[in-house]
mmCIF file of C-alpha atoms in Angstrom:
data_model
loop_
_atom_site.group_PDB
_atom_site.id
_atom_site.type_symbol
_atom_site.label_atom_id
_atom_site.label_comp_id
_atom_site.label_asym_id
_atom_site.label_seq_id
_atom_site.Cartn_x
_atom_site.Cartn_y
_atom_site.Cartn_z
ATOM 1 C CA MET A 291 -2.942 -19.529 -9.710
ATOM 2 C CA THR A 292 -4.786 -19.781 -6.425
ATOM 3 C CA GLY A 293 -4.473 -16.947 -3.954
ATOM 4 C CA LEU A 294 -3.911 -17.013 -0.220
ATOM 5 C CA PHE A 295 -6.471 -16.084 2.442
ATOM 6 C CA ILE A 296 -5.097 -14.766 5.735
ATOM 7 C CA THR A 297 -7.298 -13.776 8.650
ATOM 8 C CA LEU A 298 -6.261 -11.774 11.670
ATOM 9 C CA GLU A 299 -8.297 -12.427 14.797
ATOM 10 C CA GLY A 300 -8.276 -10.752 18.178
ATOM 11 C CA PRO A 301 -10.002 -8.196 20.371
ATOM 12 C CA GLU A 302 -10.036 -4.467 19.720
ATOM 13 C CA GLY A 303 -6.582 -2.975 20.228
ATOM 14 C CA ALA A 304 -4.707 -6.276 19.801
ATOM 15 C CA GLY A 305 -2.710 -4.973 16.824
ATOM 16 C CA LYS A 306 -4.604 -6.569 13.955
ATOM 17 C CA SER A 307 -4.515 -3.418 11.824
ATOM 18 C CA THR A 308 -0.845 -2.787 12.545
ATOM 19 C CA ASN A 309 0.101 -6.340 11.585
ATOM 20 C CA ARG A 310 -2.211 -6.263 8.557
ATOM 21 C CA ASP A 311 -0.580 -3.101 7.233
ATOM 22 C CA TYR A 312 2.945 -4.400 7.863
ATOM 23 C CA LEU A 313 2.246 -7.709 6.133
ATOM 24 C CA ALA A 314 0.568 -5.988 3.169
ATOM 25 C CA GLU A 315 3.533 -3.630 2.765
ATOM 26 C CA ARG A 316 6.015 -6.526 2.748
ATOM 27 C CA LEU A 317 3.985 -8.565 0.246
ATOM 28 C CA ARG A 318 3.429 -5.591 -2.062
ATOM 29 C CA ALA A 319 7.166 -4.865 -1.976
ATOM 30 C CA ASP A 320 7.602 -8.348 -3.470
ATOM 31 C CA GLY A 321 5.129 -7.514 -6.244
ATOM 32 C CA ILE A 322 2.236 -9.511 -4.793
ATOM 33 C CA GLU A 323 -1.334 -8.252 -5.169
ATOM 34 C CA VAL A 324 -2.849 -7.749 -1.716
ATOM 35 C CA VAL A 325 -6.512 -7.123 -0.908
ATOM 36 C CA LEU A 326 -7.278 -5.740 2.559
ATOM 37 C CA THR A 327 -10.766 -6.281 3.916
ATOM 38 C CA ARG A 328 -12.741 -6.800 7.123
ATOM 39 C CA GLU A 329 -15.731 -8.586 8.604
ATOM 40 C CA PRO A 330 -18.458 -7.850 8.995
ATOM 41 C CA GLY A 331 -18.159 -5.529 6.018
ATOM 42 C CA GLY A 332 -15.916 -5.452 2.999
ATOM 43 C CA THR A 333 -18.537 -4.426 0.410
ATOM 44 C CA PRO A 334 -20.974 -1.493 0.337
ATOM 45 C CA LEU A 335 -23.911 -3.759 1.248
ATOM 46 C CA ALA A 336 -21.967 -5.644 3.915
ATOM 47 C CA GLU A 337 -20.829 -2.303 5.402
ATOM 48 C CA ARG A 338 -24.479 -1.213 5.693
ATOM 49 C CA ILE A 339 -25.249 -4.496 7.446
ATOM 50 C CA ARG A 340 -22.256 -3.833 9.734
ATOM 51 C CA ASP A 341 -23.749 -0.451 10.617
ATOM 52 C CA VAL A 342 -27.033 -2.123 11.596
ATOM 53 C CA LEU A 343 -25.178 -4.701 13.692
ATOM 54 C CA LEU A 344 -23.016 -2.173 15.524
ATOM 55 C CA ALA A 345 -25.487 0.683 15.969
ATOM 56 C CA PRO A 346 -27.432 0.817 19.193
ATOM 57 C CA GLY A 347 -31.073 0.407 18.307
ATOM 58 C CA ASP A 348 -34.357 1.320 19.884
ATOM 59 C CA GLU A 349 -35.253 -2.346 20.203
ATOM 60 C CA PRO A 350 -33.059 -5.284 21.153
ATOM 61 C CA MET A 351 -31.988 -7.460 18.254
ATOM 62 C CA ASN A 352 -33.017 -11.094 18.394
ATOM 63 C CA PRO A 353 -29.869 -13.281 18.502
ATOM 64 C CA ASP A 354 -31.052 -15.280 15.475
ATOM 65 C CA THR A 355 -31.583 -12.048 13.541
ATOM 66 C CA GLU A 356 -28.087 -10.868 14.432
ATOM 67 C CA LEU A 357 -26.518 -14.122 13.295
ATOM 68 C CA LEU A 358 -28.470 -14.133 10.015
ATOM 69 C CA LEU A 359 -27.329 -10.570 9.311
ATOM 70 C CA VAL A 360 -23.722 -11.619 9.915
ATOM 71 C CA PHE A 361 -24.175 -14.520 7.474
ATOM 72 C CA ALA A 362 -25.756 -12.182 4.904
ATOM 73 C CA ALA A 363 -22.771 -9.827 5.129
ATOM 74 C CA ARG A 364 -20.425 -12.830 4.846
ATOM 75 C CA ALA A 365 -22.149 -14.162 1.707
ATOM 76 C CA GLN A 366 -21.912 -10.763 0.000
ATOM 77 C CA HIS A 367 -18.282 -10.344 1.048
ATOM 78 C CA LEU A 368 -17.287 -13.776 -0.266
ATOM 79 C CA ALA A 369 -19.065 -13.260 -3.596
ATOM 80 C CA GLU A 370 -17.856 -9.724 -4.320
ATOM 81 C CA VAL A 371 -14.392 -9.510 -2.775
ATOM 82 C CA ILE A 372 -12.796 -12.646 -1.388
ATOM 83 C CA ARG A 373 -13.481 -15.301 -4.037
ATOM 84 C CA PRO A 374 -12.685 -13.046 -7.037
ATOM 85 C CA ALA A 375 -9.417 -11.890 -5.440
ATOM 86 C CA LEU A 376 -8.361 -15.448 -4.644
ATOM 87 C CA ALA A 377 -9.213 -16.516 -8.203
ATOM 88 C CA ARG A 378 -6.840 -13.781 -9.477
ATOM 89 C CA GLY A 379 -4.085 -15.173 -7.263
ATOM 90 C CA ALA A 380 -4.132 -12.288 -4.790
ATOM 91 C CA VAL A 381 -3.392 -12.491 -1.094
ATOM 92 C CA VAL A 382 -6.494 -11.483 0.858
ATOM 93 C CA ILE A 383 -5.893 -10.228 4.396
ATOM 94 C CA CYS A 384 -9.110 -10.055 6.387
ATOM 95 C CA ASP A 385 -9.581 -8.320 9.736
ATOM 96 C CA ARG A 386 -11.634 -11.031 11.485
ATOM 97 C CA PHE A 387 -13.439 -13.943 9.862
ATOM 98 C CA THR A 388 -14.576 -17.365 11.100
ATOM 99 C CA ASN A 389 -13.223 -17.238 14.657
ATOM 100 C CA ASN A 390 -15.120 -14.009 15.203
ATOM 101 C CA LEU A 391 -18.270 -15.616 13.797
ATOM 102 C CA PHE A 392 -17.952 -18.511 16.276
ATOM 103 C CA PHE A 393 -17.590 -15.977 19.078
ATOM 104 C CA LYS A 394 -20.716 -14.149 17.920
ATOM 105 C CA ALA A 395 -22.641 -17.427 17.697
ATOM 106 C CA CYS A 396 -21.681 -18.317 21.266
ATOM 107 C CA ARG A 397 -22.457 -14.829 22.495
ATOM 108 C CA CYS A 398 -25.855 -14.906 20.794
ATOM 109 C CA LYS A 399 -26.779 -18.278 22.250
ATOM 110 C CA GLN A 400 -29.546 -18.028 24.798
ATOM 111 C CA VAL A 401 -28.357 -19.513 28.072
ATOM 112 C CA GLY A 402 -30.686 -20.741 30.783
#
């Protein structure tokens, strides 16, 4: 059986966590395996990368470096959490995913 991958996108405070928790509760009540996760993050290594991305640093981060770190966290997350859960037939609910990555790519783009 193939699982289902659901992403919740939106700015901070939009209600992603509230909706995630409500949806997970309803699905679990029906006996469905649910995996809750987030991006960037979702695995110990990806969480450490998240910390680097979100922490203010002593030097500005090059936009290409930032994007490559996001992709590194994504690759780890897919390999360790998302793909195995989907292969088991679980529903994976992810706080942010591709739409957020597009936003980061646009934000990182050097203009002018």
